[in-house]
C-alpha atoms as one frame of an Amber mdcrd trajectory, in Angstrom:
protein
 -35.513 -20.259   5.408 -39.079 -19.252   6.286 -40.187 -22.832   6.923 -37.559
 -23.712   9.494 -37.928 -20.320  11.220 -41.684 -20.995  11.533 -40.981 -24.477
  12.888 -38.514 -23.201  15.493 -40.939 -20.486  16.618 -43.867 -22.912  16.981
 -41.980 -25.791  18.612 -39.543 -23.829  20.761 -40.870 -25.486  23.926 -39.572
 -28.874  22.765 -35.905 -29.619  23.560 -34.068 -29.780  20.219 -30.591 -31.267
  20.498 -29.442 -30.689  16.901 -30.739 -30.149  13.372 -29.620 -32.081  10.287
 -30.748 -30.646   6.931 -30.706 -32.390   3.543 -30.553 -30.005   0.588 -29.874
 -30.462  -3.122 -28.677 -34.048  -3.044 -28.855 -34.421  -6.807 -26.627 -31.417
  -7.570 -23.534 -33.628  -7.672 -22.565 -37.031  -8.955 -20.418 -39.635  -7.324
 -19.802 -39.928  -3.600 -18.919 -36.344  -2.648 -21.108 -34.630  -0.010 -20.745
 -31.015   1.126 -21.249 -30.060   4.775 -22.576 -26.567   5.536 -21.963 -25.279
   9.053 -22.075 -21.471   8.673 -24.518 -19.334  10.617 -25.972 -15.871  10.146
 -24.099 -14.503  13.155 -20.530 -14.799  14.439 -20.872 -18.542  15.088 -20.668
 -21.826  13.227 -21.250 -25.498  14.069 -17.754 -26.819  13.500 -18.025 -29.558
  16.104 -21.134 -31.002  14.479 -19.516 -30.554  11.049 -16.610 -32.778  12.056
 -19.079 -35.380  13.325 -20.945 -35.202   9.995 -17.708 -35.695   8.052 -16.950
 -38.840  10.058 -20.454 -40.166   9.379 -20.089 -39.514   5.642 -16.777 -41.375
   5.581 -18.266 -44.355   7.429 -21.142 -44.403   4.914 -18.677 -44.680   2.019
 -18.793 -41.053   0.878 -16.191 -38.325   0.523 -16.871 -35.262   2.700 -15.870
 -31.915   1.261 -13.167 -30.266   3.347 -14.023 -27.392   5.680 -13.009 -24.017
   4.156  -9.595 -22.601   4.959  -8.809 -20.185   7.757  -9.082 -17.108   5.524
 -12.538 -18.012   4.228 -13.725 -18.814   7.748 -12.578 -15.434   9.044 -14.275
 -13.571   6.184 -17.512 -15.519   6.573 -17.574 -14.804  10.291 -16.747 -11.136
   9.744 -19.648 -10.762   7.273 -21.906 -13.829   7.741 -23.326 -15.238   4.524
 -25.239 -18.497   4.164 -28.338 -19.692   2.315 -28.675 -22.993   4.156 -31.460
 -23.819   6.581 -28.835 -24.472   9.243 -28.448 -20.696   9.718 -31.751 -20.261
  11.557 -31.103 -22.938  14.250 -27.543 -21.679  14.756 -28.966 -18.194  15.404
 -30.995 -19.773  18.242 -27.947 -21.565  19.665 -28.838 -25.015  18.263 -26.123
 -27.076  16.569 -27.048 -27.580  12.920 -25.470 -28.761   9.669 -26.643 -29.274
   6.105 -25.674 -32.219   3.909 -25.801 -31.194   0.263 -24.510 -32.036  -3.171
 -23.219 -28.462  -3.785 -21.294 -25.802  -1.822 -23.239 -23.348   0.307 -25.162
 -21.351  -2.319 -28.736 -20.399  -3.240 -31.122 -23.138  -4.305 -30.979 -23.772
  -8.029 -32.735 -26.179 -10.315 -30.720 -29.363 -10.679 -31.171 -32.990 -11.630
 -33.085 -35.381  -9.422 -30.906 -37.437  -7.092 -30.165 -40.961  -8.191 -30.894
 -43.984  -6.038 -27.209 -44.310  -5.201 -27.008 -40.679  -4.017 -30.145 -41.088
  -1.911 -28.830 -44.256  -0.319 -25.435 -42.698   0.400 -26.877 -39.553   1.987
 -29.500 -41.521   3.921 -26.848 -43.814   5.393 -24.666 -40.827   6.341 -27.617
 -39.006   7.944 -28.709 -42.160   9.799 -25.200 -42.693  11.138 -25.027 -39.044
  12.247 -28.390 -39.295  14.008 -27.179 -42.422  15.780 -24.158 -40.511  17.061
 -26.379 -37.599  18.112 -28.499 -39.935  20.240 -26.382 -38.744  23.189 -27.372
 -35.076  23.587 -24.732 -34.373  26.259 -21.923 -34.862  23.730 -23.279 -32.543
  21.022 -21.082 -29.433  20.695 -23.097 -26.265  20.266 -22.355 -23.482  17.781
 -19.594 -21.079  18.774 -17.045 -18.658  17.336 -14.278 -21.247  17.076 -12.169
 -21.871  13.988 -10.883 -24.961  12.220  -7.115 -24.964  11.753  -5.153 -27.980
  10.471  -7.948 -30.364  11.406  -8.270 -29.038  14.952 -10.701 -26.715  16.668
  -9.427 -23.375  17.956 -11.505 -22.239  20.893 -13.366 -18.888  20.685 -11.410
 -17.389  23.588  -8.122 -18.073  21.835  -9.452 -16.499  18.627 -10.574 -13.341
  20.436  -7.209 -12.996  22.195  -5.332 -13.426  18.885  -7.452 -10.753  17.206
  -6.813  -8.389  20.120  -3.068  -9.038  19.861  -3.198  -8.052  16.190  -4.724
  -4.734  17.221  -2.202  -4.222  20.039   0.294  -2.032  18.055  -2.455   0.463
  17.253  -3.633   0.515  20.866  -0.090   1.050  22.194   0.609   3.894  19.757
  -2.731   5.510  20.618  -1.930   5.418  24.350   1.519   6.869  23.656   0.042
   9.640  21.487  -2.494  10.502  24.179   0.246  10.634  26.824   2.325  12.977
  24.633  -0.663  15.262  24.199  -1.150  15.426  27.966   2.546  16.111  28.627
   2.718  18.912  26.073  -0.737  20.203  27.072  -1.807  20.120  23.435  -5.601
  20.444  23.026  -7.208  17.298  21.732 -10.528  18.928  20.915  -9.560  20.585
  17.636  -8.177  17.399  16.060 -11.133  15.379  17.328 -13.578  17.847  15.759
 -11.790  17.593  12.420 -11.843  13.791  12.591 -15.537  13.824  13.470 -16.185
  16.059  10.464 -14.526  13.511   8.181 -16.868  10.832   9.519 -19.888  12.904
   8.437 -19.547  11.931   4.760 -19.631   8.128   5.366 -22.595   8.564   7.708
 -24.459  10.672   5.131 -23.753   8.076   2.434 -25.037   5.306   4.712 -28.212
   7.249   5.531 -28.827   8.112   1.873 -28.358   4.488   0.816 -30.829   3.338
   3.466 -33.411   5.928   2.360 -32.955   4.886  -1.261 -33.671   1.315  -0.174
 -36.774   2.360   1.756 -38.287   4.141  -1.265 -37.682   1.072  -3.435 -34.919
   2.289  -5.755 -32.545  -0.312  -4.322 -33.746  -3.845  -3.479 -34.813  -4.238
   0.139 -34.794  -7.057   2.637 -36.778 -10.278   2.452 -38.927 -10.053   5.599
 -35.945  -8.577   7.433 -33.512 -11.204   6.136 -30.986 -11.265   3.322 -32.679
 -11.381  -0.085 -31.700 -13.904  -2.719 -29.066 -12.653  -5.195 -31.574 -12.875
  -8.047 -33.813 -10.408  -6.180 -30.993  -7.904  -5.715 -30.216  -7.130  -9.334
 -28.926  -3.850 -10.724 -31.321  -2.077 -13.090 -32.401   1.423 -14.034 -33.981
   2.056 -10.649 -30.803   0.975  -8.878 -28.804   3.239 -11.197 -31.030   6.190
 -10.260 -30.619   5.359  -6.578 -26.850   5.186  -7.025 -26.922   8.662  -8.547
 -28.799   9.960  -5.511 -26.257   8.394  -3.145 -23.328   9.801  -5.148 -24.936
  13.263  -5.124 -25.376  13.042  -1.349 -21.725  12.017  -0.986 -20.461  14.901
  -3.118 -22.674  17.420  -1.358 -21.604  16.308   2.109 -17.961  16.216   1.024
 -18.212  19.820  -0.222 -19.793  20.979   3.034 -17.252  19.098   5.157 -14.371
  20.533   3.165 -15.586  24.087   3.702 -16.007  23.403   7.403 -12.490  21.932
   7.659 -11.019  25.009   6.011 -12.888  27.220   8.469 -11.736  25.092  11.416
  -8.041  25.408  10.413  -6.912  22.433  12.485  -3.271  21.310  12.112  -2.902
  18.152  10.066  -0.707  16.563  12.746  -3.376  17.135  15.414  -6.012  15.648
  13.119  -3.910  12.536  12.435  -3.188  12.060  16.143  -6.852  12.414  17.072
  -7.767   9.989  14.289  -5.359   7.406  15.704  -6.696   7.757  19.258 -10.342
   7.589  18.210  -9.582   4.661  15.896  -8.089   2.693  18.794 -11.214   3.303
  20.883 -13.492   2.213  18.027 -11.424  -0.933  17.428 -11.906  -1.918  21.081
 -15.668  -1.417  20.708 -15.630  -3.443  17.495 -13.695  -6.217  19.249 -16.359
  -6.372  21.930 -19.301  -6.304  19.508 -18.049  -8.259  16.477 -14.409  -9.354
  16.864 -14.116 -10.980  13.431 -14.818  -7.639  11.742 -11.295  -6.659  12.818
 -10.108  -8.791   9.914 -11.408  -6.045   7.606 -10.412  -3.003   9.685  -6.946
  -3.927  10.947  -5.113  -4.208   7.575  -6.162  -0.664   6.625  -5.161   0.665
  10.053  -1.729  -1.000   9.956  -1.157   0.136   6.374  -1.886   3.770   7.264
   0.410   3.553  10.270   3.208   2.528   7.917   2.163   5.257   5.462   2.507
   7.921   8.181   6.299   7.816   7.687   6.139   7.637   3.881   8.248  10.136
   1.937   6.438   9.926  -1.390   2.715  10.277  -2.157   2.691   7.098  -4.246
   3.730   5.147  -1.154   0.618   6.384   0.634  -1.552   5.283  -2.288   0.038
   1.818  -2.160  -0.783   1.619   1.555  -4.395   2.578   0.837  -4.560  -0.161
  -1.812  -3.216  -2.710   0.670  -5.933  -1.690   3.122  -8.598  -2.403   0.497
  -7.379  -5.943  -0.201  -9.508  -7.588   2.555 -12.648  -6.123   0.982 -11.635
  -7.524  -2.415 -11.117 -10.920  -0.767 -14.538 -10.597   0.894 -16.197  -9.861
  -2.456 -14.424 -12.865  -3.999 -15.560 -15.117  -1.131 -19.186 -13.979  -1.427
 -18.997 -14.386  -5.211 -18.330 -18.078  -4.683 -21.331 -18.334  -2.370 -23.816
 -16.639  -4.696 -22.467 -18.149  -7.962 -21.601 -14.751  -9.446 -18.653 -12.475
 -10.260 -16.846 -10.071  -7.950 -18.699  -6.970  -9.169 -22.100  -8.569  -8.586
 -21.064  -9.800  -5.152 -19.751  -6.319  -4.246 -23.099  -4.820  -5.258 -24.911
  -7.519  -3.273 -22.850  -6.666  -0.169 -23.504  -2.934  -0.558 -27.227  -3.407
  -1.128 -27.773  -5.840   1.752 -25.784  -3.580   4.092 -27.715  -0.456   3.085
 -31.073  -2.201   3.441 -30.376  -3.095   7.065 -30.444  -6.852   6.528 -26.997
  -7.132   8.122 -27.871  -5.021  11.162 -27.156  -1.401  12.062 -24.270  -1.638
  14.531 -21.683  -2.893  12.059 -22.331  -0.281   9.328 -22.356   2.574  11.857
 -19.041   1.470  13.352 -17.643   1.055   9.847 -18.587   4.649   8.958 -16.946
   6.020  12.107 -13.797   3.934  11.561 -13.642   5.164   7.964 -13.660   8.761
   9.212 -10.686   8.030  11.504  -8.799   6.276   8.708  -9.513   9.251   6.448
  -7.933  11.607   8.996  -4.856   9.385   9.242  -4.608   9.201   5.437  -4.758
  13.015   5.209  -1.893  13.299   7.681   0.142  10.658   5.812  -0.409  12.398
   2.492   0.570  15.789   3.940   3.713  14.254   5.458   4.636  12.627   2.141
   4.084  15.850   0.175   6.212  17.781   2.686   9.170  15.407   2.290   8.753
  15.285  -1.481   9.310  19.071  -1.779  12.743  20.409  -2.716  14.996  21.391
   0.166  14.135  24.843   1.470  10.664  24.957  -0.049   7.724  25.764   2.187
   5.231  22.948   2.905   1.792  23.219   1.361  -0.822  25.067   3.369  -4.506
  24.543   3.537  -6.113  27.398   1.735  -9.722  28.056   1.138 -10.388  27.893
  -2.592 -11.435  31.230  -4.014 -13.262  31.850  -7.223 -11.624  34.562  -9.269
 -13.431  36.218 -12.161 -11.531  38.069 -14.814 -13.360  40.195 -17.354 -11.452
  40.771 -20.551 -12.322  44.168 -22.010 -12.065  44.604 -25.741 -10.841  48.092
 -26.711 -13.435  50.063 -28.619 -12.192  52.105 -31.517 -13.855  55.437 -32.011
 -14.569  56.725 -35.420 -13.442  60.209 -36.310
């Protein structure tokens, strides 16, 4: 997208009402035309996309349907697009791309036929005729398409906040109980903060590995192409460094937790309260990222009353499902498998191409979820014990050395 970014920077003084991009017209046969409306932030040009679909239909083509609600939420939570419409949307300009393929990196394809050129030209001309009235052009926003209708951004934000409401209510109730019983909040908060150290260390190590060139970096500050973010021997070495940093920080945090001797119940309560505060911050900064954080939070709330350890593990697996769906959605965008798309997400996040606020909040939220998972697992192990048995205690592991002495026979 370097060309259109240069154009927008040089001609920013001119009033631009909208941008229509033509890309890869020969990648499909027949009369089907794809409309790309995703941006590189938490916005998309749905209004202009609907106008483009109407123009394609009037030109005799078949517009590809706008993705479903789930795909829209995932793409807004972690923006991913390779179309030139992303740069104008980032500047608040309505923009769409008419293409012969879904939103994906440019690939070598056949030349467009005369029929495809005529069809796309007629659709683009009809769209430009409609856009001749700048006052009626809807700008990019955080709205969603649901059943052929536009859901306004305010309604979407309120719905996402309502989904987080049970966690907020329980956090307020837990804080009120702590104040009534005069239970100190500091010890549990320190333990929860210690659990967030490991994700932060992993994030810092991954960024340093990217800076030294072991992992692929950004493309002039933007997302690199998937072909430039492959996994080779250098990436394997960098992964080993990150894993070593994770294990080392986990060992240090575990020793510190044993020395702190905080009750597991206090740690779980503090994790819930801090998680609620971080979810409010996340809602203010990037509300669609709640789609990834809320399932794990709700699952661990349910797991806090589990009576078997395997129930807690099932809850943790349910919390990971949104990330699997995200990897599957990105895999369709980069024409790859789920493992490659997961690596692409990790690499682009560690390099800083997706910003710093989101990864930092994710690391802090992971620390809170870890504290809640520890409480849920302790509660499940306690109920799984036989009646009358003492619950497990946190003990500092000690290294015991035993020297076996072989008796020496003396000769007479």
